[in-house]
XYZ file of C-alpha atoms in Angstrom:
780
model
C -145.617 14.117 20.958
C -142.744 11.636 20.950
C -141.978 9.158 18.179
C -139.943 5.963 18.437
C -139.725 2.767 16.409
C -142.956 1.814 18.181
C -144.813 4.780 16.669
C -146.094 8.079 18.081
C -147.380 8.768 21.564
C -148.845 11.957 22.964
C -148.168 13.025 26.554
C -149.214 15.689 29.006
C -146.847 16.841 31.757
C -147.900 18.490 35.014
C -144.717 20.188 36.259
C -146.221 21.064 39.644
C -147.018 17.421 40.379
C -143.916 16.172 38.558
C -146.186 13.866 36.568
C -146.119 12.717 32.951
C -148.830 10.567 31.439
C -150.168 9.651 28.023
C -152.989 11.846 26.756
C -154.996 8.820 25.644
C -154.849 5.104 24.973
C -153.707 4.882 21.334
C -155.425 1.561 20.670
C -158.745 2.669 22.166
C -158.725 5.965 20.255
C -157.728 4.199 17.012
C -160.740 1.880 17.336
C -163.109 4.796 17.944
C -161.776 6.732 14.954
C -161.960 3.647 12.710
C -165.660 3.150 13.508
C -166.460 6.707 12.383
C -164.044 7.283 9.501
C -164.397 3.744 8.075
C -160.651 3.611 7.397
C -158.436 1.306 9.462
C -156.222 2.851 12.172
C -154.222 1.135 14.890
C -152.175 2.167 17.921
C -148.906 2.477 15.998
C -150.375 4.224 12.968
C -152.526 6.983 14.346
C -152.510 9.931 11.944
C -153.690 12.848 14.077
C -153.149 16.353 12.711
C -153.544 19.895 14.072
C -153.978 18.799 17.676
C -154.691 21.568 20.157
C -156.294 22.132 23.535
C -159.775 23.655 23.554
C -162.038 24.875 26.386
C -159.588 23.730 29.065
C -156.887 21.098 29.510
C -159.487 18.331 29.573
C -160.393 18.644 25.890
C -158.383 18.384 22.702
C -159.344 18.897 19.093
C -157.698 17.225 16.084
C -158.356 16.194 12.517
C -157.918 12.969 10.547
C -157.576 12.531 6.786
C -159.619 9.729 5.207
C -159.576 7.934 1.872
C -163.168 9.017 1.157
C -163.446 11.424 -1.776
C -165.847 14.361 -1.703
C -166.421 17.396 -3.881
C -164.304 20.352 -2.899
C -166.437 23.402 -2.121
C -165.363 26.582 -3.878
C -167.792 29.510 -3.686
C -165.730 31.523 -6.172
C -165.750 28.865 -8.902
C -167.920 29.320 -11.998
C -170.949 27.051 -12.386
C -169.526 25.587 -15.578
C -166.339 24.530 -13.808
C -166.266 20.760 -13.231
C -166.173 19.792 -9.529
C -162.827 19.046 -7.937
C -162.485 16.003 -5.697
C -160.571 15.969 -2.430
C -160.015 13.567 0.469
C -162.496 14.154 3.263
C -161.133 15.465 6.553
C -162.855 14.445 9.780
C -162.767 16.790 12.768
C -162.985 15.535 16.344
C -163.128 16.634 19.939
C -161.873 14.273 22.628
C -162.364 14.392 26.392
C -159.142 13.334 28.111
C -160.936 12.369 31.337
C -163.840 10.340 29.976
C -162.396 9.114 26.670
C -165.438 10.479 24.839
C -164.801 11.073 21.118
C -167.167 13.451 19.320
C -167.218 14.012 15.574
C -167.686 17.660 14.658
C -170.194 17.538 11.809
C -170.318 20.558 9.492
C -167.208 21.865 11.231
C -165.549 24.730 9.411
C -161.870 24.923 10.183
C -160.886 28.499 11.043
C -158.939 30.060 8.206
C -155.366 30.921 8.977
C -154.501 34.562 9.372
C -153.546 35.932 5.944
C -149.984 37.181 5.678
C -151.125 40.765 5.072
C -153.078 41.143 8.319
C -151.365 43.030 11.159
C -153.931 42.532 13.923
C -154.056 44.716 17.026
C -153.768 42.982 20.418
C -157.504 43.458 21.105
C -158.323 41.981 17.679
C -160.468 44.939 16.616
C -158.151 46.692 14.153
C -156.444 45.089 11.178
C -153.678 46.972 9.382
C -152.343 46.279 5.904
C -150.552 47.998 3.057
C -151.688 48.789 -0.468
C -150.391 51.132 -3.162
C -147.459 52.099 -0.884
C -149.808 53.344 1.874
C -151.364 52.192 5.128
C -154.957 51.004 5.419
C -157.086 49.521 8.186
C -160.349 47.638 8.537
C -162.445 46.594 11.528
C -163.062 43.075 12.777
C -166.365 42.666 10.929
C -164.845 43.464 7.564
C -161.811 41.339 8.346
C -164.093 38.342 8.855
C -165.499 39.021 5.388
C -161.962 39.081 3.993
C -161.228 35.708 5.606
C -164.100 34.242 3.613
C -163.328 36.060 0.373
C -160.507 38.599 0.063
C -162.123 40.064 -3.053
C -165.532 40.659 -1.449
C -166.693 43.996 -2.894
C -168.604 44.868 0.291
C -165.440 45.048 2.424
C -164.973 48.541 3.830
C -161.438 49.709 4.605
C -159.922 53.084 5.411
C -156.729 54.859 4.328
C -154.405 55.991 7.116
C -151.810 57.599 4.836
C -151.760 59.074 1.340
C -148.121 60.123 0.829
C -146.593 56.676 0.287
C -144.817 56.285 -3.064
C -142.725 53.632 -4.776
C -139.476 52.918 -2.891
C -140.697 55.118 -0.023
C -143.549 52.984 1.144
C -145.122 52.265 4.517
C -144.418 48.562 4.065
C -141.678 46.394 2.594
C -142.135 46.297 -1.147
C -141.287 43.228 -3.211
C -138.272 44.887 -4.798
C -136.905 45.715 -1.340
C -137.541 42.560 0.649
C -135.867 40.165 -1.804
C -138.983 38.000 -1.882
C -138.358 37.002 -5.474
C -141.149 38.856 -7.289
C -140.151 39.451 -10.876
C -141.086 42.730 -12.529
C -144.195 41.306 -14.166
C -145.511 39.758 -10.940
C -144.794 42.899 -8.961
C -146.807 45.016 -11.373
C -149.634 42.466 -11.367
C -149.778 42.304 -7.558
C -149.197 45.966 -6.734
C -152.845 46.606 -5.783
C -153.132 43.578 -3.510
C -152.988 43.858 0.264
C -149.452 43.667 1.666
C -148.092 42.881 5.125
C -147.122 45.740 7.423
C -144.655 45.498 10.304
C -146.547 47.553 12.849
C -145.496 47.426 16.509
C -148.657 47.812 18.623
C -149.033 49.300 22.070
C -150.484 46.769 24.559
C -153.829 48.614 24.649
C -154.105 48.676 20.815
C -154.467 52.458 20.717
C -151.091 53.210 19.124
C -148.578 51.548 16.875
C -145.047 52.402 15.765
C -143.748 51.764 12.288
C -140.374 51.940 10.547
C -140.513 53.580 7.112
C -137.456 53.511 4.870
C -136.741 55.816 1.950
C -135.019 53.632 -0.658
C -135.401 55.982 -3.619
C -131.678 56.638 -3.941
C -130.564 53.033 -3.395
C -129.364 51.546 -6.668
C -131.045 48.678 -8.470
C -129.723 45.162 -8.932
C -131.082 42.470 -11.245
C -131.250 38.748 -11.834
C -132.752 37.060 -14.890
C -134.650 33.775 -14.664
C -133.691 32.205 -17.994
C -135.923 29.156 -17.545
C -139.136 31.046 -16.781
C -142.001 30.022 -19.051
C -142.762 31.219 -21.650
C -140.178 34.044 -21.602
C -137.210 34.757 -19.351
C -138.174 37.175 -16.573
C -136.301 40.080 -15.050
C -136.264 40.670 -11.302
C -135.291 44.190 -10.240
C -134.622 44.905 -6.584
C -132.942 47.511 -4.414
C -129.550 46.418 -3.116
C -127.206 48.601 -1.068
C -123.590 47.604 -1.673
C -120.712 48.461 0.688
C -119.177 51.890 0.293
C -122.037 53.277 -1.787
C -123.233 56.756 -0.831
C -126.764 56.115 -2.094
C -128.109 54.795 1.188
C -131.598 54.108 2.526
C -132.928 56.606 5.065
C -134.822 55.224 8.071
C -137.798 56.985 9.649
C -139.989 56.084 12.642
C -143.693 56.964 12.777
C -146.137 56.842 15.671
C -149.835 56.395 14.842
C -152.818 57.084 17.079
C -155.752 54.886 16.027
C -158.236 56.943 18.037
C -157.353 60.018 16.004
C -156.562 57.888 12.946
C -153.420 59.905 12.297
C -149.678 59.517 12.540
C -146.585 61.664 12.886
C -142.871 61.166 12.380
C -140.599 60.917 15.405
C -137.369 62.921 15.496
C -134.892 60.015 15.651
C -132.156 61.302 13.325
C -128.597 61.724 14.644
C -126.005 59.821 12.561
C -125.546 59.994 8.778
C -126.868 56.850 7.047
C -128.016 55.534 10.419
C -130.122 52.423 10.936
C -133.128 52.527 13.247
C -134.731 49.413 14.761
C -137.846 49.377 16.935
C -137.741 46.520 19.429
C -140.593 44.034 19.623
C -142.021 42.542 22.794
C -140.918 38.875 23.061
C -144.496 37.727 23.630
C -145.878 34.904 25.740
C -145.188 31.180 25.450
C -148.469 30.167 27.042
C -150.661 31.739 24.343
C -153.115 29.145 23.010
C -153.877 30.658 19.621
C -150.709 30.209 17.587
C -152.345 31.953 14.635
C -152.974 35.178 16.533
C -149.826 36.563 18.086
C -149.928 40.329 17.622
C -146.625 42.120 17.160
C -146.334 44.501 20.111
C -143.655 47.046 20.797
C -141.245 46.549 23.666
C -142.535 48.940 26.289
C -145.802 50.035 27.851
C -148.821 51.988 26.654
C -146.834 55.159 27.378
C -143.413 54.412 25.834
C -141.477 52.154 23.481
C -137.806 51.485 22.813
C -135.579 51.466 19.748
C -131.915 51.622 18.762
C -130.180 53.884 16.287
C -126.853 52.756 14.901
C -124.254 54.699 12.944
C -123.303 53.410 9.519
C -119.864 52.268 10.715
C -121.642 50.454 13.603
C -119.226 51.974 16.126
C -121.927 54.148 17.721
C -125.212 52.808 19.098
C -127.863 54.661 21.110
C -130.582 52.886 23.058
C -133.574 55.237 22.962
C -137.082 55.586 24.352
C -140.069 57.396 22.838
C -142.651 58.999 25.126
C -145.989 58.297 23.429
C -147.996 61.278 24.709
C -145.370 63.913 23.830
C -143.407 62.199 21.051
C -140.179 63.124 22.836
C -137.209 60.899 21.908
C -134.577 60.361 24.586
C -131.240 58.529 24.351
C -130.890 56.332 27.457
C -127.546 54.659 26.713
C -124.804 55.758 24.319
C -122.328 53.013 23.405
C -119.091 53.748 21.517
C -116.396 51.280 20.401
C -113.524 51.087 17.910
C -115.056 48.123 16.059
C -118.680 47.228 15.460
C -121.157 47.120 18.329
C -123.783 44.408 18.602
C -127.012 44.631 20.544
C -129.723 42.490 22.111
C -133.271 43.406 23.087
C -133.631 45.136 26.461
C -135.206 43.290 29.356
C -137.844 45.476 31.015
C -138.340 45.353 34.791
C -141.600 46.487 36.413
C -142.948 47.979 33.179
C -139.792 49.914 32.394
C -139.073 51.416 35.793
C -135.756 49.619 35.338
C -134.244 47.754 32.417
C -131.483 45.252 31.731
C -129.040 45.785 28.860
C -126.757 43.281 27.098
C -123.352 44.740 26.211
C -119.797 43.686 25.267
C -118.236 46.872 26.612
C -115.691 45.077 28.852
C -114.646 42.569 26.194
C -117.261 39.938 27.070
C -121.034 39.988 26.721
C -122.696 40.749 30.062
C -125.867 42.217 31.574
C -126.202 45.676 33.128
C -129.037 47.093 35.260
C -130.262 50.661 34.617
C -132.969 52.859 36.034
C -135.677 54.144 33.705
C -133.690 57.312 32.916
C -130.644 55.395 31.694
C -128.536 55.707 34.847
C -126.369 52.619 35.439
C -127.174 50.965 38.773
C -124.803 48.001 38.570
C -123.268 45.349 36.353
C -125.189 42.113 36.914
C -122.842 39.506 35.405
C -119.079 39.679 34.911
C -116.134 37.469 34.108
C -114.482 35.752 31.160
C -117.602 34.166 29.727
C -120.359 35.150 27.299
C -124.005 35.741 28.205
C -126.295 35.012 25.278
C -129.942 35.850 25.956
C -132.524 36.603 28.608
C -134.678 33.554 29.376
C -136.921 35.310 31.860
C -137.161 38.117 34.409
C -138.844 37.697 37.806
C -139.664 41.288 38.762
C -140.908 40.470 42.253
C -137.943 38.332 43.294
C -135.496 40.488 41.277
C -134.005 37.454 39.558
C -132.657 37.308 36.001
C -132.721 33.968 34.161
C -130.388 33.806 31.180
C -128.373 31.579 28.852
C -124.582 31.748 28.710
C -121.571 29.810 27.497
C -117.905 29.555 28.442
C -118.630 29.706 32.180
C -118.053 26.063 33.152
C -114.366 25.087 33.487
C -113.138 22.225 31.322
C -116.131 22.318 28.962
C -116.314 23.217 25.315
C -116.849 26.990 25.695
C -119.616 27.007 23.082
C -121.993 24.826 25.105
C -124.946 26.914 26.299
C -126.355 26.557 29.824
C -129.132 28.221 31.801
C -128.330 30.352 34.865
C -130.078 32.526 37.422
C -128.662 35.577 39.160
C -129.998 38.310 41.414
C -130.199 41.797 39.948
C -127.346 42.934 42.203
C -125.054 40.248 40.777
C -125.245 37.903 43.762
C -126.525 34.345 43.799
C -125.267 33.250 40.369
C -126.303 29.623 39.895
C -126.067 27.048 37.096
C -129.508 25.513 36.537
C -128.827 22.649 34.113
C -125.417 21.015 34.560
C -123.934 18.570 32.085
C -121.372 19.001 29.310
C -123.854 19.323 26.456
C -125.271 21.945 24.142
C -128.492 22.985 25.898
C -131.582 24.530 24.274
C -133.777 26.004 27.005
C -137.053 27.844 27.450
C -138.982 29.013 30.506
C -142.691 29.269 31.093
C -144.251 32.699 31.430
C -144.541 32.304 35.197
C -140.725 31.889 35.503
C -141.207 28.733 37.552
C -140.087 25.946 35.197
C -137.435 25.309 32.582
C -137.482 22.745 29.760
C -134.004 21.680 28.659
C -133.253 19.811 25.429
C -129.606 18.811 25.262
C -127.101 16.732 23.338
C -123.682 16.760 21.713
C -122.729 15.654 18.224
C -121.569 12.439 19.873
C -124.460 11.813 22.275
C -128.140 10.891 22.170
C -130.497 13.879 22.628
C -132.423 14.096 25.898
C -135.047 16.363 27.471
C -135.365 17.278 31.141
C -137.755 19.426 33.181
C -136.236 21.678 35.867
C -137.695 23.986 38.461
C -136.559 27.607 38.223
C -134.269 27.108 41.223
C -132.370 24.327 39.425
C -134.094 21.334 41.019
C -134.488 18.506 38.539
C -138.166 17.574 38.416
C -138.072 14.752 35.909
C -136.502 13.386 32.763
C -138.916 13.835 29.859
C -137.510 11.771 26.991
C -134.413 10.223 25.462
C -134.275 10.056 21.672
C -134.602 6.659 20.023
C -131.582 6.202 17.711
C -131.756 2.408 17.624
C -132.595 2.214 13.919
C -129.837 4.680 13.115
C -127.215 2.598 14.933
C -128.583 -0.609 13.409
C -127.943 0.932 9.988
C -124.278 1.352 10.902
C -124.189 4.946 12.127
C -121.234 6.020 14.266
C -120.857 9.257 16.176
C -118.254 11.767 14.973
C -115.262 12.709 17.093
C -114.788 16.076 18.793
C -111.324 17.609 19.058
C -109.447 20.659 20.276
C -106.354 22.168 18.648
C -104.489 25.457 18.784
C -104.949 28.323 16.376
C -102.033 29.439 14.234
C -100.904 31.703 17.093
C -100.224 28.631 19.251
C -102.361 30.124 22.047
C -106.032 30.293 21.129
C -108.063 27.099 21.520
C -109.972 25.996 18.423
C -112.782 23.439 18.693
C -113.930 21.105 15.950
C -115.585 17.870 14.905
C -114.160 15.032 12.801
C -116.471 12.849 10.690
C -115.157 9.472 9.548
C -116.493 6.848 7.161
C -118.596 4.334 9.080
C -116.234 1.587 7.815
C -113.226 3.562 9.031
C -109.899 1.647 9.122
C -107.217 3.300 11.239
C -104.448 1.540 9.284
C -105.374 3.384 6.077
C -104.506 6.890 4.922
C -107.488 9.121 4.221
C -107.755 12.378 2.289
C -109.319 15.241 4.259
C -112.087 17.684 3.351
C -112.512 20.763 5.518
C -116.129 21.964 5.609
C -115.792 25.670 6.372
C -117.658 28.839 7.103
C -115.584 31.824 8.206
C -118.153 33.577 10.357
C -118.027 36.100 11.861
C -121.656 35.533 12.826
C -121.229 31.763 13.288
C -118.874 28.838 12.736
C -119.827 25.761 10.714
C -119.221 23.441 13.663
C -122.173 21.421 14.923
C -122.430 21.312 18.704
C -125.697 19.408 19.103
C -126.888 16.196 17.482
C -129.363 16.715 14.683
C -130.056 18.767 11.634
C -127.053 19.847 9.611
C -124.847 16.837 10.305
C -125.928 15.130 7.080
C -123.807 17.380 4.878
C -120.670 16.347 6.789
C -121.546 12.752 7.707
C -122.702 12.050 4.170
C -119.618 13.464 2.487
C -117.364 11.380 4.732
C -119.063 8.171 3.564
C -117.409 8.599 0.176
C -114.143 7.690 1.888
C -112.970 11.011 3.327
C -112.203 12.411 6.735
C -114.382 15.531 6.962
C -113.450 18.088 9.578
C -115.195 21.236 10.757
C -113.410 23.713 12.970
C -113.614 27.276 14.160
C -111.153 30.073 13.570
C -110.207 33.293 15.283
C -112.780 35.873 14.285
C -115.355 33.210 13.550
C -117.961 33.312 16.286
C -119.649 35.951 18.478
C -120.101 33.680 21.510
C -116.598 33.929 22.881
C -114.649 37.058 23.746
C -115.053 40.277 21.789
C -111.365 39.891 20.865
C -112.015 36.468 19.357
C -115.037 37.683 17.422
C -113.370 40.827 16.050
C -110.085 39.171 15.068
C -110.872 39.443 11.341
C -112.020 43.055 11.458
C -110.323 44.830 8.540
C -109.113 41.590 6.913
C -112.269 39.775 5.925
C -110.738 37.590 3.217
C -107.701 36.032 4.878
C -108.282 36.157 8.626
C -109.477 32.570 9.131
C -107.247 30.719 6.685
C -104.137 30.289 8.825
C -106.193 28.557 11.535
C -107.769 26.181 8.990
C -104.312 25.186 7.800
C -102.899 24.887 11.327
C -105.823 22.698 12.387
C -105.241 20.148 9.615
C -101.515 20.073 10.348
C -102.031 19.369 14.043
C -104.572 16.635 13.365
C -102.195 15.015 10.864
C -99.472 15.018 13.524
C -101.907 13.509 16.001
C -103.509 10.873 13.760
C -101.479 8.800 11.257
C -104.607 8.009 9.198
C -104.784 11.633 7.961
C -102.958 12.287 4.689
C -101.636 15.837 4.964
C -100.778 15.829 1.265
C -104.433 15.472 0.245
C -106.383 18.329 1.798
C -109.601 19.531 0.192
C -111.963 22.284 1.263
C -115.654 23.047 0.730
C -118.054 25.742 1.856
C -121.232 27.539 0.877
C -121.889 31.285 0.864
C -119.217 32.720 3.173
C -117.727 29.218 3.061
C -117.649 29.432 -0.732
C -115.728 32.679 -0.392
C -113.352 31.114 2.150
C -112.711 27.844 0.311
C -111.667 29.640 -2.881
C -109.505 32.054 -0.874
C -107.783 29.058 0.748
C -106.830 27.697 -2.676
C -105.310 31.050 -3.619
C -103.589 32.002 -0.353
C -102.209 28.500 0.393
C -102.051 26.951 -3.102
C -99.505 24.292 -2.099
C -101.520 23.104 0.900
C -105.146 22.982 -0.279
C -105.377 20.759 -3.347
C -109.101 20.746 -4.240
C -111.991 23.096 -3.482
C -115.705 23.080 -4.194
C -116.966 26.602 -3.578
C -120.717 27.155 -3.769
C -122.445 30.551 -3.958
C -119.480 32.393 -2.521
C -119.378 36.135 -1.889
C -115.947 36.178 -3.552
C -116.117 39.910 -4.231
C -117.517 41.604 -1.157
C -117.646 44.955 -2.914
C -120.781 43.607 -4.649
C -122.181 41.800 -1.608
C -124.656 43.406 0.773
C -123.550 46.381 2.812
C -124.516 44.911 6.176
C -122.262 41.861 6.242
C -119.326 43.500 4.475
C -119.235 46.857 6.218
C -119.988 45.390 9.622
C -117.429 42.623 9.690
C -114.723 44.210 7.547
C -115.246 47.824 8.508
C -115.996 51.078 6.723
C -114.136 54.304 7.433
C -116.139 57.398 8.289
C -114.452 60.574 7.071
C -115.514 64.150 7.826
C -114.487 66.795 5.294
C -113.421 70.389 5.854
C -117.021 71.532 5.451
C -118.295 69.011 8.014
C -119.719 66.647 5.407
C -119.562 62.939 6.233
C -118.622 60.220 3.741
C -117.661 56.560 3.982
C -114.694 54.746 2.444
C -114.718 50.977 1.908
C -111.979 48.782 0.489
C -111.596 45.013 0.707
C -109.424 42.285 -0.782
C -111.173 40.121 -3.387
C -110.620 36.526 -4.444
C -110.079 37.492 -8.073
C -107.028 39.527 -7.024
C -105.119 36.271 -6.360
C -106.208 33.960 -9.193
C -102.666 33.798 -10.552
C -101.812 31.640 -7.513
C -104.211 28.792 -8.356
C -102.480 25.410 -8.613
C -105.097 22.838 -7.622
C -108.574 21.929 -8.788
C -111.359 24.446 -8.203
C -115.078 24.021 -8.830
C -117.272 27.122 -8.542
C -121.070 27.000 -8.449
C -123.919 29.466 -8.124
C -127.651 29.682 -8.619
C -128.324 32.020 -11.516
C -131.075 33.989 -9.700
C -129.396 34.237 -6.300
C -130.647 37.562 -4.922
C -128.694 37.182 -1.677
C -125.132 36.516 -2.858
C -125.422 37.748 -6.426
C -123.994 35.469 -9.185
C -121.712 38.388 -10.099
C -119.374 37.367 -7.284
C -118.797 33.947 -8.815
C -118.739 35.211 -12.412
C -116.074 37.804 -11.574
C -113.782 35.101 -10.206
C -114.455 32.957 -13.276
C -113.640 35.913 -15.504
C -110.338 36.512 -13.715
C -109.423 32.795 -13.878
C -110.075 32.707 -17.626
C -107.960 35.799 -18.189
C -105.183 34.193 -16.112
C -105.358 31.089 -18.353
C -106.381 28.801 -15.479
C -108.357 25.576 -15.784
C -111.293 25.388 -13.402
C -114.890 24.144 -13.344
C -118.067 26.220 -13.201
C -121.543 24.830 -12.418
C -124.505 27.142 -12.972
C -127.757 25.937 -11.406
C -130.675 27.343 -13.450
C -133.570 28.976 -11.643
C -131.929 28.533 -8.231
C -131.406 31.023 -5.460
C -128.957 30.904 -2.588
C -130.049 27.504 -1.274
C -130.270 25.535 -4.581
C -133.830 24.323 -3.874
C -134.621 21.125 -5.788
C -131.085 20.939 -7.220
C -129.389 20.303 -3.861
C -129.084 16.606 -4.629
C -127.651 17.245 -8.088
C -125.082 19.618 -6.601
C -124.082 17.060 -3.965
C -123.264 14.407 -6.565
C -121.335 16.859 -8.723
C -119.323 17.758 -5.626
C -118.891 14.073 -4.749
C -117.563 13.334 -8.232
C -115.166 16.265 -8.048
C -113.623 15.308 -4.716
C -113.397 11.588 -5.467
C -111.677 12.266 -8.778
C -109.283 15.052 -7.836
C -108.666 14.421 -4.124
C -109.016 10.662 -3.951
C -107.595 9.970 -7.413
C -110.566 7.877 -8.520
C -110.550 8.339 -12.297
C -113.097 5.594 -12.976
C -115.184 6.626 -15.960
C -118.655 7.525 -14.775
C -121.905 7.200 -16.630
C -123.434 10.416 -17.890
C -126.423 9.455 -15.739
C -126.196 10.105 -12.005
C -127.317 6.586 -11.136
C -127.608 7.313 -7.403
C -130.260 9.936 -8.084
C -132.057 7.739 -10.593
C -132.278 4.955 -8.007
C -133.862 7.370 -5.543
C -136.480 8.328 -8.125
C -137.236 4.674 -8.824
C -137.616 3.892 -5.117
C -139.763 6.890 -4.255
C -141.656 7.147 -7.505
C -141.135 10.894 -7.268
C -139.700 13.282 -9.750
C -136.687 15.213 -8.514
C -136.405 13.192 -5.294
C -133.967 14.580 -2.790
C -133.955 16.798 0.228
C -135.047 20.391 0.066
C -133.071 23.307 1.375
C -129.590 24.605 0.792
C -126.125 23.142 1.115
C -125.414 25.736 3.794
C -127.571 26.938 6.670
C -125.587 29.898 7.856
C -127.367 32.524 5.757
């Protein structure tokens, strides 16, 4: 489907013929639907929902909402309950060859798979969790549950009986951070729960990770605005340096014997174990039934075990018939090791591993016993992911960045290479950020590509790199007519004067080069990503929009800020997680001010969310004479109370072995509150009061230190909000806008207590709490 200012059109593409054509004549179909539904439709306003192919590629099925009201059928409702009205939905089948439209009378739309159902690949066994244990039911009883989950005639069977609280066979609400308060968790404890079971292809076996969290300490948030009483949410939260760690176990179950046993996977103290999932097929028709299968065959599956300090990783295989666990690859490094899923060749007779062992991410070919055959890719560039493997032709298709000279090194491309490393070929040239996927047959590649300063396009390629056809070019005509202007990309040097740093500059649409503009840096320190958009689209609103207040908004990377360059670049901040990126943020603004006279180097502000909240406050305290204003939202200011994974991985934890051979871990990190005495400018802190990702304690501890240091600052608490601010995103934006315009721009105009911009939106939309959903940051 493709939408322009002319409306929506639906197409079908035959890549073999290199042919694209519309699925149907919009006007003809609109007339046929109108005759049946009795509501008016036309070619430009054709509201088709849930379209899918049925039978073969000559038939589609879809539904249409009408204005006709009917009584909603509810078999569970009491007879005394008054009927509920709903808009009637019409269901249709349409023949693409003949144009025949058929209404499906008495059609019952298949119910979506409930979240608790872990269905085997053959569809005959359905797993779920309850009361900390594993249960299963057959297909017949599952169909009953789809009609009524509380049907008393449903027969299910227990697979385990030893599951207990905090040592369950599934992820409990107080472990997964799903937001269940204590009352809800108690109320729902007997309901069916989802199980992450990794099935064998033949549905006979499944593997399961079981984690013992009994020693992990509790953390809490209180929802003060819950009705009628505030509610407490208790959840397990492992903080860095704590000895009370979860313990991972791996189980293998045989559904023929209806029994399971634990695999011997233990090696490192406080290790993490992860079973790898099969990537699945793209061509599957039933989007609602995609069983989770293990990576492997009926006879074996693969997993990784990682030491707590993340400096030791083993790639392992489990033999299903014997239960024997074998380490195939042992990786060791002086900083943290990252992994990607293996690529299996000829059902595991060989496999392809992703590794950064030579300082860049590359692919390596092994035999089934873990013996290295050869390195497939090499050089000063980063391979990202496997797009496809052609076993017969022994060709690897993959995505990579930093390979093409003269390009922004972050731009992803698709490549092919022979298993022996020969025949490396770029498949989709063009200096853009490319998002690619291949069909299951490894014969075609769809490429969606753009830059922040270009119009998005889509192209179809053959697997050998031949361009078959252009698919679409986005229609931005209305956007440009409204005055939109592309941002500007730039490149500067890091503070070392050597490393290239890439960024984007957003200007007001009425930009005047003769004026001086204050600057706001929108930041995120990484190390798992940088807050620098590379493609046009989602995420640019938070930078474009802020610039329209009359600021230059810049986003830029920093050494240590992104995994998709060299391992050196990514690990630059290892051991110095607070300060490592700040010098580059300062150096970037200074170079741009030297380059462009419209930048006012004396008015530099900074804003970030989550890790960016942490970084923006740190900038105010480390460079108090340079950064004048900061708005820091939901920052992990004190990483000793943030989650173990991010803190210990990217900052480091020291493994120590005592005289008696006992292993312990030492963690120490600089905190923002240690430097509050340095604050000179204006700082606004914000947090959601039930943030169970970055706990409000991080923000409150900085506020406490600022108060004790006799510093003026601003604190905004967003009631009932988690890490993303939910329906208070718009409110937060205008509080931030006020703060920057007053303290960075010097606009001291007295403002109404009402946020008139938000009130106007409500009046125009007629909706309460109008404004976009989601969080001010997307990184976490």
